[in-house]
Structures are given as structure tokens and as C-alpha cells.
Amino acid sequence: AGATERCGDPPFEKARACRAPSRAGRVPSSPCQNPSRAVLQSANMKLTVLAVAVTSVAAFQAPQAPKIDLGKAAQAGAVAGALAFGIAGPAFAGDVGAGEQVFNANCAACHAGGQNVIMPDKTLEKEALEQYLAGGRNEKAVINQVTNGKNAMPAFGGRLSDDDIANVASYVIATSESGWDE
């Protein structure tokens, strides 16, 4: 008598049979005694089987090959080859000649000949830029330092145009590569 005998009934019949708590005053917890739990377990099982089926189908589908633009690939190969064989030099964002003029007018007081009169170790020589310049020895890092300043170096962002700063950065990087005239 009771809910366990009616375990094969549809869920709504089980619900009628299992409404009352057991003799101990507890609500039944087994799937046959608690129809809501049985329905949830059945739904969870169906969702699990569906998820496994979908995942299996996706796993066995052949991946699509990436589309390659042969024109762009050829162009990239030509540029890489030119750089590797020294046919083309690195491109500078600014004008090195104009950068020299801006440098001499604004930077040379502290950095004449690529030196640093305030902090002698932090020169504009190639090795010092690689070691001390935040971001490494590149135009972007020089632009950031000149624009924002750092430590004793004032910010030139409000005093020089973006073009002037880009030109100075090109000049500093190019001259650190070729060597400063002392």
C-alpha cells in the first residue's frame, strides 16, 4: 500500500500518491516517492544525452581550411625577403632630418651628442635605450617618453606638435643605430 506500489504510474498519479509525508514526518526523497524529483531526473538525463549527441556530431565534422589571400601572402613574403636581405631598411614614422632640427632646438641642452647631463647612465646610445627606455628601443617608446616626460625629463606633449615628436623619435632611433657625433 502506499506510493512504492504505484511507482509505475504516470507522474501526475505519483504526485497524488506522494503528497502526504511519510510516517516519520519527512517528505519522500526517492524518485518513486517524490514525482517532482523523478521528472527532473528524467529531464536532466534527456538533456545530458542530447548534449553528448551534439558534441559527438561536432567532434566528427571535418574542420574547414582557412582561406588564404594569395596576393597578401605574396606581398608579405616580398617584404620579409627584402628586410632579410637588406634591400629595404626599417621604415620610420617621422622625418629624420626634421627631427634633427627639433632635437637641436629642444633636446640638445641635456642630450648633446646623445648624452644625458642630468643622469649620465641614461644616454641616447643604443645600449642605454635598450636597457632604460620603458618599452624598449623603438620609436613608440621614445614618443611616449618625449610626450609624457619621466623623472627629471619634462613632458614636451604640450610644447611640441605630434609631428615634431614623431620626427624627434625617428631621429633618436636612427642616430642611436648609426652612432652619435660627440
PDB file of C-alpha atoms in Angstrom:
ATOM      1  CA  ALA A   1       0.000   0.000   0.000  1.00  0.00           C
ATOM      2  CA  GLY A   2       1.361   3.482  -0.477  1.00  0.00           C
ATOM      3  CA  ALA A   3       3.485   5.207  -3.030  1.00  0.00           C
ATOM      4  CA  THR A   4       6.028   2.451  -3.643  1.00  0.00           C
ATOM      5  CA  GLU A   5       3.410   0.172  -5.173  1.00  0.00           C
ATOM      6  CA  ARG A   6       2.352   2.904  -7.610  1.00  0.00           C
ATOM      7  CA  CYS A   7       5.866   3.577  -8.927  1.00  0.00           C
ATOM      8  CA  GLY A   8       4.889   2.673 -12.496  1.00  0.00           C
ATOM      9  CA  ASP A   9       2.066   5.227 -12.636  1.00  0.00           C
ATOM     10  CA  PRO A  10       2.461   8.419 -14.688  1.00  0.00           C
ATOM     11  CA  PRO A  11       4.000  11.388 -12.801  1.00  0.00           C
ATOM     12  CA  PHE A  12       0.656  13.066 -12.045  1.00  0.00           C
ATOM     13  CA  GLU A  13      -0.610   9.848 -10.423  1.00  0.00           C
ATOM     14  CA  LYS A  14       2.606   9.576  -8.390  1.00  0.00           C
ATOM     15  CA  ALA A  15       2.070  13.145  -7.227  1.00  0.00           C
ATOM     16  CA  ARG A  16      -1.321  12.238  -5.776  1.00  0.00           C
ATOM     17  CA  ALA A  17       0.066   9.171  -4.064  1.00  0.00           C
ATOM     18  CA  CYS A  18       3.070  11.010  -2.573  1.00  0.00           C
ATOM     19  CA  ARG A  19       1.546  14.231  -1.248  1.00  0.00           C
ATOM     20  CA  ALA A  20       1.436  13.109   2.342  1.00  0.00           C
ATOM     21  CA  PRO A  21       4.654  12.916   4.355  1.00  0.00           C
ATOM     22  CA  SER A  22       5.881   9.514   5.492  1.00  0.00           C
ATOM     23  CA  ARG A  23       5.203   8.152   8.989  1.00  0.00           C
ATOM     24  CA  ALA A  24       8.404   9.763  10.256  1.00  0.00           C
ATOM     25  CA  GLY A  25       7.125  13.169   9.111  1.00  0.00           C
ATOM     26  CA  ARG A  26       9.638  13.500   6.271  1.00  0.00           C
ATOM     27  CA  VAL A  27       8.854  14.210   2.635  1.00  0.00           C
ATOM     28  CA  PRO A  28       9.787  11.163   0.495  1.00  0.00           C
ATOM     29  CA  SER A  29      13.123  11.513  -1.280  1.00  0.00           C
ATOM     30  CA  SER A  30      13.410   8.554  -3.657  1.00  0.00           C
ATOM     31  CA  PRO A  31      12.327   9.063  -7.295  1.00  0.00           C
ATOM     32  CA  CYS A  32       9.348   6.757  -6.868  1.00  0.00           C
ATOM     33  CA  GLN A  33       8.247   8.515  -3.708  1.00  0.00           C
ATOM     34  CA  ASN A  34       8.886  12.073  -4.998  1.00  0.00           C
ATOM     35  CA  PRO A  35       7.441  12.533  -8.507  1.00  0.00           C
ATOM     36  CA  SER A  36       8.881  16.042  -8.958  1.00  0.00           C
ATOM     37  CA  ARG A  37      12.360  14.664  -8.448  1.00  0.00           C
ATOM     38  CA  ALA A  38      11.685  11.816 -10.881  1.00  0.00           C
ATOM     39  CA  VAL A  39      10.532  14.256 -13.566  1.00  0.00           C
ATOM     40  CA  LEU A  40      13.636  16.444 -13.022  1.00  0.00           C
ATOM     41  CA  GLN A  41      15.968  13.451 -13.159  1.00  0.00           C
ATOM     42  CA  SER A  42      14.318  12.292 -16.368  1.00  0.00           C
ATOM     43  CA  ALA A  43      14.656  15.762 -17.916  1.00  0.00           C
ATOM     44  CA  ASN A  44      18.294  16.018 -16.811  1.00  0.00           C
ATOM     45  CA  MET A  45      19.039  12.621 -18.348  1.00  0.00           C
ATOM     46  CA  LYS A  46      17.436  13.663 -21.650  1.00  0.00           C
ATOM     47  CA  LEU A  47      19.430  16.918 -21.714  1.00  0.00           C
ATOM     48  CA  THR A  48      22.640  15.030 -20.971  1.00  0.00           C
ATOM     49  CA  VAL A  49      22.027  12.573 -23.800  1.00  0.00           C
ATOM     50  CA  LEU A  50      21.231  15.454 -26.169  1.00  0.00           C
ATOM     51  CA  ALA A  51      24.403  17.332 -25.170  1.00  0.00           C
ATOM     52  CA  VAL A  52      26.545  14.233 -25.719  1.00  0.00           C
ATOM     53  CA  ALA A  53      24.955  13.649 -29.134  1.00  0.00           C
ATOM     54  CA  VAL A  54      25.518  17.248 -30.267  1.00  0.00           C
ATOM     55  CA  THR A  55      29.111  17.235 -29.028  1.00  0.00           C
ATOM     56  CA  SER A  56      29.819  13.946 -30.781  1.00  0.00           C
ATOM     57  CA  VAL A  57      28.466  15.223 -34.086  1.00  0.00           C
ATOM     58  CA  ALA A  58      30.521  18.412 -33.806  1.00  0.00           C
ATOM     59  CA  ALA A  59      33.665  16.441 -32.966  1.00  0.00           C
ATOM     60  CA  PHE A  60      33.416  14.323 -36.104  1.00  0.00           C
ATOM     61  CA  GLN A  61      32.803  17.151 -38.561  1.00  0.00           C
ATOM     62  CA  ALA A  62      35.784  17.943 -40.767  1.00  0.00           C
ATOM     63  CA  PRO A  63      37.398  21.314 -39.978  1.00  0.00           C
ATOM     64  CA  GLN A  64      37.278  23.924 -42.715  1.00  0.00           C
ATOM     65  CA  ALA A  65      40.583  25.014 -44.168  1.00  0.00           C
ATOM     66  CA  PRO A  66      41.397  28.699 -43.601  1.00  0.00           C
ATOM     67  CA  LYS A  67      41.035  30.953 -46.634  1.00  0.00           C
ATOM     68  CA  ILE A  68      44.339  32.455 -47.726  1.00  0.00           C
ATOM     69  CA  ASP A  69      44.608  35.591 -49.815  1.00  0.00           C
ATOM     70  CA  LEU A  70      47.495  34.688 -52.116  1.00  0.00           C
ATOM     71  CA  GLY A  71      48.079  38.324 -53.078  1.00  0.00           C
ATOM     72  CA  LYS A  72      48.578  39.375 -49.469  1.00  0.00           C
ATOM     73  CA  ALA A  73      50.736  36.330 -48.766  1.00  0.00           C
ATOM     74  CA  ALA A  74      52.983  37.142 -51.731  1.00  0.00           C
ATOM     75  CA  GLN A  75      53.256  40.775 -50.669  1.00  0.00           C
ATOM     76  CA  ALA A  76      54.161  39.803 -47.091  1.00  0.00           C
ATOM     77  CA  GLY A  77      56.759  37.353 -48.392  1.00  0.00           C
ATOM     78  CA  ALA A  78      58.325  40.005 -50.612  1.00  0.00           C
ATOM     79  CA  VAL A  79      58.569  42.495 -47.750  1.00  0.00           C
ATOM     80  CA  ALA A  80      60.030  39.876 -45.399  1.00  0.00           C
ATOM     81  CA  GLY A  81      62.559  38.872 -48.041  1.00  0.00           C
ATOM     82  CA  ALA A  82      63.546  42.469 -48.693  1.00  0.00           C
ATOM     83  CA  LEU A  83      64.128  43.077 -44.996  1.00  0.00           C
ATOM     84  CA  ALA A  84      66.047  39.818 -44.574  1.00  0.00           C
ATOM     85  CA  PHE A  85      68.429  40.587 -47.441  1.00  0.00           C
ATOM     86  CA  GLY A  86      68.901  44.238 -46.536  1.00  0.00           C
ATOM     87  CA  ILE A  87      67.179  45.582 -49.661  1.00  0.00           C
ATOM     88  CA  ALA A  88      64.839  47.730 -47.589  1.00  0.00           C
ATOM     89  CA  GLY A  89      65.619  49.408 -44.299  1.00  0.00           C
ATOM     90  CA  PRO A  90      63.225  49.885 -41.423  1.00  0.00           C
ATOM     91  CA  ALA A  91      60.527  52.466 -42.024  1.00  0.00           C
ATOM     92  CA  PHE A  92      60.490  55.449 -39.690  1.00  0.00           C
ATOM     93  CA  ALA A  93      57.251  57.185 -38.835  1.00  0.00           C
ATOM     94  CA  GLY A  94      58.854  60.622 -38.782  1.00  0.00           C
ATOM     95  CA  ASP A  95      61.269  62.685 -40.852  1.00  0.00           C
ATOM     96  CA  VAL A  96      64.811  62.169 -39.518  1.00  0.00           C
ATOM     97  CA  GLY A  97      66.102  65.473 -40.966  1.00  0.00           C
ATOM     98  CA  ALA A  98      63.274  67.483 -39.431  1.00  0.00           C
ATOM     99  CA  GLY A  99      63.750  65.509 -36.199  1.00  0.00           C
ATOM    100  CA  GLU A 100      67.379  66.619 -36.017  1.00  0.00           C
ATOM    101  CA  GLN A 101      66.317  70.269 -36.182  1.00  0.00           C
ATOM    102  CA  VAL A 102      63.681  69.798 -33.451  1.00  0.00           C
ATOM    103  CA  PHE A 103      66.217  67.849 -31.346  1.00  0.00           C
ATOM    104  CA  ASN A 104      68.873  70.575 -31.633  1.00  0.00           C
ATOM    105  CA  ALA A 105      66.334  73.275 -30.671  1.00  0.00           C
ATOM    106  CA  ASN A 106      64.669  71.425 -27.762  1.00  0.00           C
ATOM    107  CA  CYS A 107      66.690  68.422 -26.585  1.00  0.00           C
ATOM    108  CA  ALA A 108      70.377  69.137 -27.139  1.00  0.00           C
ATOM    109  CA  ALA A 109      70.712  71.223 -23.957  1.00  0.00           C
ATOM    110  CA  CYS A 110      70.513  67.971 -21.945  1.00  0.00           C
ATOM    111  CA  HIS A 111      71.209  65.379 -24.645  1.00  0.00           C
ATOM    112  CA  ALA A 112      74.007  66.869 -26.795  1.00  0.00           C
ATOM    113  CA  GLY A 113      75.827  64.115 -28.643  1.00  0.00           C
ATOM    114  CA  GLY A 114      73.315  61.577 -27.359  1.00  0.00           C
ATOM    115  CA  GLN A 115      74.469  62.048 -23.780  1.00  0.00           C
ATOM    116  CA  ASN A 116      72.479  62.943 -20.648  1.00  0.00           C
ATOM    117  CA  VAL A 117      73.813  65.733 -18.435  1.00  0.00           C
ATOM    118  CA  ILE A 118      71.271  65.045 -15.666  1.00  0.00           C
ATOM    119  CA  MET A 119      71.512  61.222 -15.441  1.00  0.00           C
ATOM    120  CA  PRO A 120      74.788  60.192 -17.140  1.00  0.00           C
ATOM    121  CA  ASP A 121      73.946  56.466 -17.327  1.00  0.00           C
ATOM    122  CA  LYS A 122      70.696  57.080 -19.223  1.00  0.00           C
ATOM    123  CA  THR A 123      72.079  58.281 -22.538  1.00  0.00           C
ATOM    124  CA  LEU A 124      70.558  58.048 -26.004  1.00  0.00           C
ATOM    125  CA  GLU A 125      73.100  55.420 -27.034  1.00  0.00           C
ATOM    126  CA  LYS A 126      71.658  52.196 -28.454  1.00  0.00           C
ATOM    127  CA  GLU A 127      72.553  50.023 -25.446  1.00  0.00           C
ATOM    128  CA  ALA A 128      71.252  52.549 -22.883  1.00  0.00           C
ATOM    129  CA  LEU A 129      67.945  52.943 -24.743  1.00  0.00           C
ATOM    130  CA  GLU A 130      67.524  49.165 -24.820  1.00  0.00           C
ATOM    131  CA  GLN A 131      68.265  48.974 -21.094  1.00  0.00           C
ATOM    132  CA  TYR A 132      66.488  52.020 -19.660  1.00  0.00           C
ATOM    133  CA  LEU A 133      63.750  53.168 -22.051  1.00  0.00           C
ATOM    134  CA  ALA A 134      60.333  51.921 -20.938  1.00  0.00           C
ATOM    135  CA  GLY A 135      59.040  49.775 -23.795  1.00  0.00           C
ATOM    136  CA  GLY A 136      62.497  49.165 -25.290  1.00  0.00           C
ATOM    137  CA  ARG A 137      64.431  50.929 -28.039  1.00  0.00           C
ATOM    138  CA  ASN A 138      61.742  51.857 -30.554  1.00  0.00           C
ATOM    139  CA  GLU A 139      60.033  54.989 -31.853  1.00  0.00           C
ATOM    140  CA  LYS A 140      56.826  54.360 -29.940  1.00  0.00           C
ATOM    141  CA  ALA A 141      58.712  54.257 -26.622  1.00  0.00           C
ATOM    142  CA  VAL A 142      60.646  57.450 -27.481  1.00  0.00           C
ATOM    143  CA  ILE A 143      57.390  59.197 -28.465  1.00  0.00           C
ATOM    144  CA  ASN A 144      55.871  58.180 -25.119  1.00  0.00           C
ATOM    145  CA  GLN A 145      58.900  59.441 -23.147  1.00  0.00           C
ATOM    146  CA  VAL A 146      59.116  62.758 -25.027  1.00  0.00           C
ATOM    147  CA  THR A 147      55.355  63.349 -24.825  1.00  0.00           C
ATOM    148  CA  ASN A 148      54.900  62.485 -21.142  1.00  0.00           C
ATOM    149  CA  GLY A 149      58.372  63.035 -19.678  1.00  0.00           C
ATOM    150  CA  LYS A 150      59.823  60.924 -16.871  1.00  0.00           C
ATOM    151  CA  ASN A 151      61.833  61.687 -13.743  1.00  0.00           C
ATOM    152  CA  ALA A 152      63.857  64.862 -14.447  1.00  0.00           C
ATOM    153  CA  MET A 153      62.857  64.981 -18.139  1.00  0.00           C
ATOM    154  CA  PRO A 154      59.959  67.362 -18.726  1.00  0.00           C
ATOM    155  CA  ALA A 155      56.943  66.456 -20.871  1.00  0.00           C
ATOM    156  CA  PHE A 156      57.030  68.003 -24.339  1.00  0.00           C
ATOM    157  CA  GLY A 157      53.485  66.930 -25.245  1.00  0.00           C
ATOM    158  CA  GLY A 158      52.133  70.440 -24.736  1.00  0.00           C
ATOM    159  CA  ARG A 159      55.119  72.216 -26.272  1.00  0.00           C
ATOM    160  CA  LEU A 160      55.769  70.247 -29.476  1.00  0.00           C
ATOM    161  CA  SER A 161      53.345  69.007 -32.118  1.00  0.00           C
ATOM    162  CA  ASP A 162      52.743  65.288 -32.601  1.00  0.00           C
ATOM    163  CA  ASP A 163      54.662  65.501 -35.899  1.00  0.00           C
ATOM    164  CA  ASP A 164      57.644  67.174 -34.201  1.00  0.00           C
ATOM    165  CA  ILE A 165      57.688  64.475 -31.520  1.00  0.00           C
ATOM    166  CA  ALA A 166      57.460  61.690 -34.152  1.00  0.00           C
ATOM    167  CA  ASN A 167      60.320  63.328 -36.075  1.00  0.00           C
ATOM    168  CA  VAL A 168      62.475  63.557 -32.922  1.00  0.00           C
ATOM    169  CA  ALA A 169      61.746  59.885 -32.168  1.00  0.00           C
ATOM    170  CA  SER A 170      62.829  58.902 -35.691  1.00  0.00           C
ATOM    171  CA  TYR A 171      65.989  60.964 -35.344  1.00  0.00           C
ATOM    172  CA  VAL A 172      66.867  59.475 -31.919  1.00  0.00           C
ATOM    173  CA  ILE A 173      66.347  55.857 -33.046  1.00  0.00           C
ATOM    174  CA  ALA A 174      68.202  56.354 -36.351  1.00  0.00           C
ATOM    175  CA  THR A 175      71.107  58.162 -34.699  1.00  0.00           C
ATOM    176  CA  SER A 176      71.360  55.614 -31.885  1.00  0.00           C
ATOM    177  CA  GLU A 177      71.740  52.970 -34.578  1.00  0.00           C
ATOM    178  CA  SER A 178      74.379  54.816 -36.612  1.00  0.00           C
ATOM    179  CA  GLY A 179      76.169  56.378 -33.634  1.00  0.00           C
ATOM    180  CA  TRP A 180      76.086  59.867 -32.160  1.00  0.00           C
ATOM    181  CA  ASP A 181      78.672  62.508 -33.125  1.00  0.00           C
ATOM    182  CA  GLU A 182      80.256  63.640 -29.908  1.00  0.00           C
TER     183      GLU A 182
END
